Coordinates of C-alpha atoms and ligand atoms in Angstrom, one line a residue:
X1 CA 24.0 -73.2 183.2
X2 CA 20.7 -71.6 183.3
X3 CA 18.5 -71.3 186.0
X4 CA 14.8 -70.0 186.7
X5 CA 14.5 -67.4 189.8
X6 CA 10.9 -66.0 190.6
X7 CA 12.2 -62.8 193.0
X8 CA 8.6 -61.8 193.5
X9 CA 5.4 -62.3 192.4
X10 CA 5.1 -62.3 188.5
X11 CA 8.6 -60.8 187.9
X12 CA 11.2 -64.2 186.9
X13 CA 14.5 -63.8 186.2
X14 CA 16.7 -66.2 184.2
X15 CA 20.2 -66.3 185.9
X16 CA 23.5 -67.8 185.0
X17 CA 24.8 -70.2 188.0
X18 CA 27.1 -72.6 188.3
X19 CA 26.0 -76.6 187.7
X20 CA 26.2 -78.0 191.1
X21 CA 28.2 -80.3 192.6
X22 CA 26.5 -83.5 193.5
X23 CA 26.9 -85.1 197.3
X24 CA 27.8 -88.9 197.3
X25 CA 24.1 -90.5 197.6
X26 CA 23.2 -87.7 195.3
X27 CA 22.4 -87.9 191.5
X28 CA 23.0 -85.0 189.1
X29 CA 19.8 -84.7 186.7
X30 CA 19.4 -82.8 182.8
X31 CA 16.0 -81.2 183.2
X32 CA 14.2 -81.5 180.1
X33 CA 11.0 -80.8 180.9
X34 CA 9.1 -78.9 183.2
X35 CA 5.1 -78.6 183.9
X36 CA 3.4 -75.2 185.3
X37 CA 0.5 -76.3 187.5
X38 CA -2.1 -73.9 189.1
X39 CA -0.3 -74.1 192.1
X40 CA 2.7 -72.3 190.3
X41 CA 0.1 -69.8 189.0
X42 CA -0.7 -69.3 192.7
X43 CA 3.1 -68.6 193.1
X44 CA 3.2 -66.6 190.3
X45 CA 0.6 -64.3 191.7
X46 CA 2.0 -63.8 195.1
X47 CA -1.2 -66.2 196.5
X48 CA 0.6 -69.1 197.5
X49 CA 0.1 -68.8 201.2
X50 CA 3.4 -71.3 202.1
X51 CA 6.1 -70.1 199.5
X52 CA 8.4 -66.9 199.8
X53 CA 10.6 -65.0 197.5
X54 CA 12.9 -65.9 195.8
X55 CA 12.2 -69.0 194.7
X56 CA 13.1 -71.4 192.2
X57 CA 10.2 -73.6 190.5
X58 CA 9.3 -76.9 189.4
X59 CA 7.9 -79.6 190.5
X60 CA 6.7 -81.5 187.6
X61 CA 9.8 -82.8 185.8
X62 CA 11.0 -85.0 183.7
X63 CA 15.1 -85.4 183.0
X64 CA 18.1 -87.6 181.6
X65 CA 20.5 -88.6 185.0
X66 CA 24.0 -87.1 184.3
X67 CA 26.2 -88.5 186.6
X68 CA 25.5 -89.8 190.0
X69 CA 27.5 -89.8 193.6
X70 CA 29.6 -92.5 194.3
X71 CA 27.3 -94.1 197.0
X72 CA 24.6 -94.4 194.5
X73 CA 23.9 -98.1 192.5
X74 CA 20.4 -97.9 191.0
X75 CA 20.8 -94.8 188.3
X76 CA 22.6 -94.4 185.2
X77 CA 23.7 -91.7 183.3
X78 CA 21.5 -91.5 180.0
X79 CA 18.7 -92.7 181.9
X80 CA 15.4 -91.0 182.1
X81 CA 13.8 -90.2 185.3
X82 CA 11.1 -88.1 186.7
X83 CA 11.9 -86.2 190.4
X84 CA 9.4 -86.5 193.8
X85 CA 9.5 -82.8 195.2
X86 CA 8.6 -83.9 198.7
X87 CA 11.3 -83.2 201.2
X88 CA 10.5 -84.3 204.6
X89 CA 12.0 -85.5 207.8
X90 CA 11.6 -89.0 208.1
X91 CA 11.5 -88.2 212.0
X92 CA 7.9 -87.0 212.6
X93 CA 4.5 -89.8 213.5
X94 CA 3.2 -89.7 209.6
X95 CA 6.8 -89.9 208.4
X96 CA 7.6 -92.9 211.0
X97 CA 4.3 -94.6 209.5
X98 CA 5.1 -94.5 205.8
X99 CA 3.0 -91.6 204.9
X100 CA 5.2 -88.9 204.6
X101 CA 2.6 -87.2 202.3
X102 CA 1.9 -85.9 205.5
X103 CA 5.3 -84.8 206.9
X104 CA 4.5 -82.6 209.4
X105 CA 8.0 -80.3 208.2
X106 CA 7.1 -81.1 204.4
X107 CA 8.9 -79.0 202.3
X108 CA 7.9 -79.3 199.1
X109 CA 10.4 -78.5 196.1
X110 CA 9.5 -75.6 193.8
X111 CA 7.7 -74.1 197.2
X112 CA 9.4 -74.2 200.2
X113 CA 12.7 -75.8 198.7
X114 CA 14.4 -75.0 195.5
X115 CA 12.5 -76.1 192.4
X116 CA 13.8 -77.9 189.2
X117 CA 13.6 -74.7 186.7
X118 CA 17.3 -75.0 186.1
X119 CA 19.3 -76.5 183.2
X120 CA 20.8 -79.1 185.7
X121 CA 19.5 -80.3 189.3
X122 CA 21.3 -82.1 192.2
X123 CA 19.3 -84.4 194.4
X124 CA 19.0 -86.9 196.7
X125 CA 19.2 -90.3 194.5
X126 CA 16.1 -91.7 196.2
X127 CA 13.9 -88.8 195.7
X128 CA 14.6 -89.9 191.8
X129 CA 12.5 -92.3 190.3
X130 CA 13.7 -93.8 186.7
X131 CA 11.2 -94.0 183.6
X132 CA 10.9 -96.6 181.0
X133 CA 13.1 -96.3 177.9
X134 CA 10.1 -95.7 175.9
X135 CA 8.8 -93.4 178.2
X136 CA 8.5 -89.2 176.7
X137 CA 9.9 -86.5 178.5
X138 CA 6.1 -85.2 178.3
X139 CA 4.7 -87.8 180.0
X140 CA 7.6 -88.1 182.4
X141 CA 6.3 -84.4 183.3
X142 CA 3.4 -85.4 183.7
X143 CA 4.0 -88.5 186.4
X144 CA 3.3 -85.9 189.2
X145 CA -0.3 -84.6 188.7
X146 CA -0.9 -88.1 187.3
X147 CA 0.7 -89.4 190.8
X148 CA -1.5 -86.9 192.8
X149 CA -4.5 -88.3 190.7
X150 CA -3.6 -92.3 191.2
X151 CA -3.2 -91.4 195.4
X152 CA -6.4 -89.7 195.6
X153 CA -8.3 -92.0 193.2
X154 CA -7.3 -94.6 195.8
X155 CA -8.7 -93.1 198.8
X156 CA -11.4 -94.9 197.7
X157 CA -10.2 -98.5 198.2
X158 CA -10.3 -100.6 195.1
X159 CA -12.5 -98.7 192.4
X160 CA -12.7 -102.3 189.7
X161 CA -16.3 -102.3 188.9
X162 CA -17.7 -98.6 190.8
X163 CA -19.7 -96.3 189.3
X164 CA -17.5 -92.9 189.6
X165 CA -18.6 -89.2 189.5
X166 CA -15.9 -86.5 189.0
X167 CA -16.4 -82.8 189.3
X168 CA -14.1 -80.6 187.9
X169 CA -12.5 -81.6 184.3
X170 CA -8.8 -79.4 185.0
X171 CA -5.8 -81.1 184.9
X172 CA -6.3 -83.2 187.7
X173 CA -9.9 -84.0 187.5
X174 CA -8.7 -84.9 184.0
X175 CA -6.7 -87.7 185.3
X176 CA -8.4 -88.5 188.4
X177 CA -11.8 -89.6 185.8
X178 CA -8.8 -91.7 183.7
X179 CA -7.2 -93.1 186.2
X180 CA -10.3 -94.6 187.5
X181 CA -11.2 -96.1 184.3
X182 CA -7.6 -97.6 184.0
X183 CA -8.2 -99.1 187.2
X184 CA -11.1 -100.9 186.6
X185 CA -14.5 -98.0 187.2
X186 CA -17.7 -99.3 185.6
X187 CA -18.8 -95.8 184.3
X188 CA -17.0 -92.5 184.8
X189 CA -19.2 -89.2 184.8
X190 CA -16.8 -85.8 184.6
X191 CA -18.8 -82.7 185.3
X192 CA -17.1 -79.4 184.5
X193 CA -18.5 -75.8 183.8
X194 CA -16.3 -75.5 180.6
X195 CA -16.9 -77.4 177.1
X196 CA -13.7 -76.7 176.5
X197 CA -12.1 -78.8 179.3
X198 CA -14.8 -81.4 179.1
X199 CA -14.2 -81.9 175.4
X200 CA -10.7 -82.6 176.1
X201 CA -12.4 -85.6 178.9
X202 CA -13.7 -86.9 175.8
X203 CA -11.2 -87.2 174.0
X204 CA -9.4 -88.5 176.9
X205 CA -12.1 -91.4 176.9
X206 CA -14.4 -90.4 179.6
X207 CA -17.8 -91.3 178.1
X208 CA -20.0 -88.8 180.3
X209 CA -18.8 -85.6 180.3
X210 CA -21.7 -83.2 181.5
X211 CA -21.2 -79.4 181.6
X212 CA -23.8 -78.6 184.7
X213 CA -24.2 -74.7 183.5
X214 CA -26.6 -77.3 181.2
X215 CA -28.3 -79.6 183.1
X216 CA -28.6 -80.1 187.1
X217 CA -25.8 -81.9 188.7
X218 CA -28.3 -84.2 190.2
X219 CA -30.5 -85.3 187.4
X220 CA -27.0 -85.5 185.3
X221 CA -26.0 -88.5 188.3
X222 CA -29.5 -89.9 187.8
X223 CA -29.4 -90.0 184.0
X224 CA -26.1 -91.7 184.2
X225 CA -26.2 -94.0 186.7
X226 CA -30.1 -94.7 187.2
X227 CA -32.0 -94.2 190.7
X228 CA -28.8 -95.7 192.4
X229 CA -26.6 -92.7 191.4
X230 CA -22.4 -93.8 192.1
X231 CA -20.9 -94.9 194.3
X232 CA -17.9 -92.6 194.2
X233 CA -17.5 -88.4 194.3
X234 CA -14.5 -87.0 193.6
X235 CA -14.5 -83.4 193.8
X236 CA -11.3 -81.6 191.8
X237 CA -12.7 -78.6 192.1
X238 CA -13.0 -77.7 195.5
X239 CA -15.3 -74.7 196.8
X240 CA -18.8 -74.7 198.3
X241 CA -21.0 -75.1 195.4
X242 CA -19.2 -78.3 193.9
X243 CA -18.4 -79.9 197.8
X244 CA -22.4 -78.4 198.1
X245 CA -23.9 -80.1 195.2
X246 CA -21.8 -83.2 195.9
X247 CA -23.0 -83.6 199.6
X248 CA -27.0 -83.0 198.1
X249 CA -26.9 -85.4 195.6
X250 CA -24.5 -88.3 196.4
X251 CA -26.0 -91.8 197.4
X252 CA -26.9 -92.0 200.9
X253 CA -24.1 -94.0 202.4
X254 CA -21.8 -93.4 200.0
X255 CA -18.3 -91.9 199.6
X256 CA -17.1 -87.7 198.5
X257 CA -12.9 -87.5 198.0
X258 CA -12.3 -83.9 198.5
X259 CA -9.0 -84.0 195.7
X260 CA -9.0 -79.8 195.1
X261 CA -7.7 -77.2 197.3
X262 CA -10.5 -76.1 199.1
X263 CA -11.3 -72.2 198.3
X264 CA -11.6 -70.6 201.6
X265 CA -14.1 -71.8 204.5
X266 CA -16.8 -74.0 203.7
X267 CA -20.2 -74.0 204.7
X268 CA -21.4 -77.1 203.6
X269 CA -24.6 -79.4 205.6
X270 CA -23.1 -81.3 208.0
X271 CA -26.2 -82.5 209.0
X272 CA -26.8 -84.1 205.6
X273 CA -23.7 -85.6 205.8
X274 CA -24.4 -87.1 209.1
X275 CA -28.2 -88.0 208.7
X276 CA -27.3 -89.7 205.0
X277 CA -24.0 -91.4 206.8
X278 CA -21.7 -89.8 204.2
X279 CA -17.7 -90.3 204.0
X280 CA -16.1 -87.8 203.3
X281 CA -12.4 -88.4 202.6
X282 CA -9.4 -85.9 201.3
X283 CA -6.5 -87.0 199.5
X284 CA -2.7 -85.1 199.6
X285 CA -0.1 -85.4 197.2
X286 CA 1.2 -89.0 196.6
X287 CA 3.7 -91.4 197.7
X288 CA 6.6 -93.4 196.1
X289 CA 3.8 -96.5 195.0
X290 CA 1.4 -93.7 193.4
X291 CA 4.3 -92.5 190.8
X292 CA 5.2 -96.5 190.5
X293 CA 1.4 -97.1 189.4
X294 CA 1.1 -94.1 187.4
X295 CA 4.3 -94.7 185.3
X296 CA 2.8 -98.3 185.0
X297 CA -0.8 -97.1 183.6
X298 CA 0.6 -94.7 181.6
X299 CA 2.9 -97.6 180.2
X300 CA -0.6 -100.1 179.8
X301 CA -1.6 -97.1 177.5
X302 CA -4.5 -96.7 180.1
X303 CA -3.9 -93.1 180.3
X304 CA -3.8 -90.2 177.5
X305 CA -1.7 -87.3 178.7
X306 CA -0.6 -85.5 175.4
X307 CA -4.6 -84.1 175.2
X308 CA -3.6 -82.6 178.3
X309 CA -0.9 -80.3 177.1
X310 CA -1.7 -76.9 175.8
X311 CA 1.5 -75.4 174.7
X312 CA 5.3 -75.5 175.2
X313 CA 7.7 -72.7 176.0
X314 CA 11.5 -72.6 175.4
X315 CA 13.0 -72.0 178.9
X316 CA 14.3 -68.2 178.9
X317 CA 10.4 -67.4 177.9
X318 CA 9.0 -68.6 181.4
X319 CA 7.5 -65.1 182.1
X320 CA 5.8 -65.3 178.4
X321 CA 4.2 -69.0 179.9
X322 CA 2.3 -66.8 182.6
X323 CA 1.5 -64.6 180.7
X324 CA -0.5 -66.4 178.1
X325 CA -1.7 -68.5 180.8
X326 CA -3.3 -65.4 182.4
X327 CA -4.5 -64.5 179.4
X328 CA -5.9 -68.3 178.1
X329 CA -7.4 -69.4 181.3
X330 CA -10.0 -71.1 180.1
X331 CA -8.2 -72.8 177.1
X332 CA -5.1 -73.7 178.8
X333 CA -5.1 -77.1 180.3
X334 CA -1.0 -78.3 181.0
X335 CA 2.2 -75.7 179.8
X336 CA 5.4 -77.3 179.5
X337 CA 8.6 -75.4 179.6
X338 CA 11.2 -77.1 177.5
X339 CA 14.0 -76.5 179.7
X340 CA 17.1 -77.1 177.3
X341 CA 15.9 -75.0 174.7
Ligands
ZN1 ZN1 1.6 -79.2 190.5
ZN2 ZN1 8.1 -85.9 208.7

């Protein structure tokens, strides 16, 4: 079988190696698909601070069970499934406490661990979560950025009937603005610098999607929402301007979810945060119940991923992915590799 090897930054290698044998509580998985994420791109450009060479990618995956160890009940073959890349030590406070999201050893697969580039992939059964018969192997891809955007979205409590601003309209501000609508937000505003990106919000079915090279954050929140502004900021993009312009204009009192990687320090007022009593909350990765609720709003039809997908590469052209990502920055949202061909 095939599998993908990044030996250094921006130089991957497509090698032939054995399909693995599977341990008894293991299952052995097809890949079908697999999504590149900026954090890949990171990889890919030797500016992933946590990951060394060589490494195998993927972390956003969808796949058909092949066979599965003999301690295992709740898998099939021929069933489709989607993979969580967390590997932690179940031993650690966060980990003890059901939020291994926070493992304090996380290893993360694709990073840290070996990813799921490969024409098959043996893993722990419970790190394997079925999809729905009528699920696609696109969307099953998906299921992990939509995961990371159902977690985050709900560091907010319930969101039924809030009014919701999201800055940033990339792949996961994208489906952090959706996934608030398909759980219940009165009125979502996406801000992005890009028309392209916020075209594809609209189309998405986020009604206010505001391009702030335009018009002023701010008077966009008051045009929206009305003197009251929202009662929700989720910031996807993550660097001192947007966490800036987030801090100046939200509602006193109300809450900021910092979703993005942050891009390097910030300097951001404090003592506007404090003298306005804001929240300010981050959100990490997901948990087993995120991917359960995103499968289930992507199964209520609540959420359009497919807009979200910018082009497909057969496997052994991986390299060519980068590259036209490097060279389509600004009109790539989500590349899929399609592993088995
Ligand atoms: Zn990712
Ligand atoms: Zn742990």
């Amino acid at each position: 079988m095939l599998q993908q090897v990044m030996t250094a930054p921006g130089v991957i290698e497509i090698r032939e190696v054995p399909v693995p044998e599977i341990g008894a509580d293991q299952a052995l998985i097809r890949i079908e698909k697999v999504g590149i994420c900026g954090s890949d791109v990171h990889v890919y450009h030797g500016q992933h601070p946590f990951t060394k060479y060589p490494v195998t990618q993927g972390h956003e995956v969808s796949g058909v069970v092949d066979k599965v160890g003999s301690n295992v009940r709740d898998l099939r073959p021929g069933q489709k499934v989607t993979i969580e890349p967390q590997v932690v030590c179940g031993q650690c406070h966060p980990c003890r406490h059901g939020k291994y999201n926070l493992c304090e050893q996380l290893r993360v697969m694709g990073f840290q661990a070996p990813g799921t580039a490969a024409h098959f992939f043996a893993v722990d059964a419970a790190k394997v979560t079925p999809l729905p018969d009528s699920f696609s192997l696109e969307d099953g891809a998906m299921i992990e950025p939509l995961a990371v955007a159902v977690h985050a979205v709900k560091q907010a409590g319930d969101v039924k009937g809030k009014d919701v601003v999201v800055i940033g309209a990339g792949p996961i501000g994208n489906l952090v603005a959706q996934t608030a609508k398909g759980m219940g937000a009165r009125k979502v505003m996406i801000t992005d610098v890009s028309d392209f990106r916020l075209d594809i919000a609209r189309e998405c079915g986020i009604e206010e999607c505001v391009n702030t090279t335009k018009e002023a954050f701010g008077d966009a929140m008051v045009r929206v929402f009305g003197p009251d502004k929202a009662d929700l900021i989720y910031d996807c993009a993550g660097n001192n301007t947007t966490m800036g312009e987030a801090i100046a204009h939200a509602r006193k009192g109300s809450t900021i979810i910092l979703v993005a990687v942050f891009a390097g320090m910030a300097s951001i007022d404090l003592a506007v945060v404090n003298d306005h009593e804001l929240e300010i909350k981050s959100s990490m990765m997901y948990r087993h119940e995120d991917y359960l609720e995103a499968i289930r709003l992507v199964e209520q039809n609540r959420i359009n991923l497919r807009a979200l997908v910018s082009k497909r590469f057969p496997f052994r052209q991986y390299q060519d992915a980068y590259r036209h990502i490097d060279e389509h920055r600004e009109q790539t949202m989500k590349v899929l590799i399609n592993v088995q061909e």
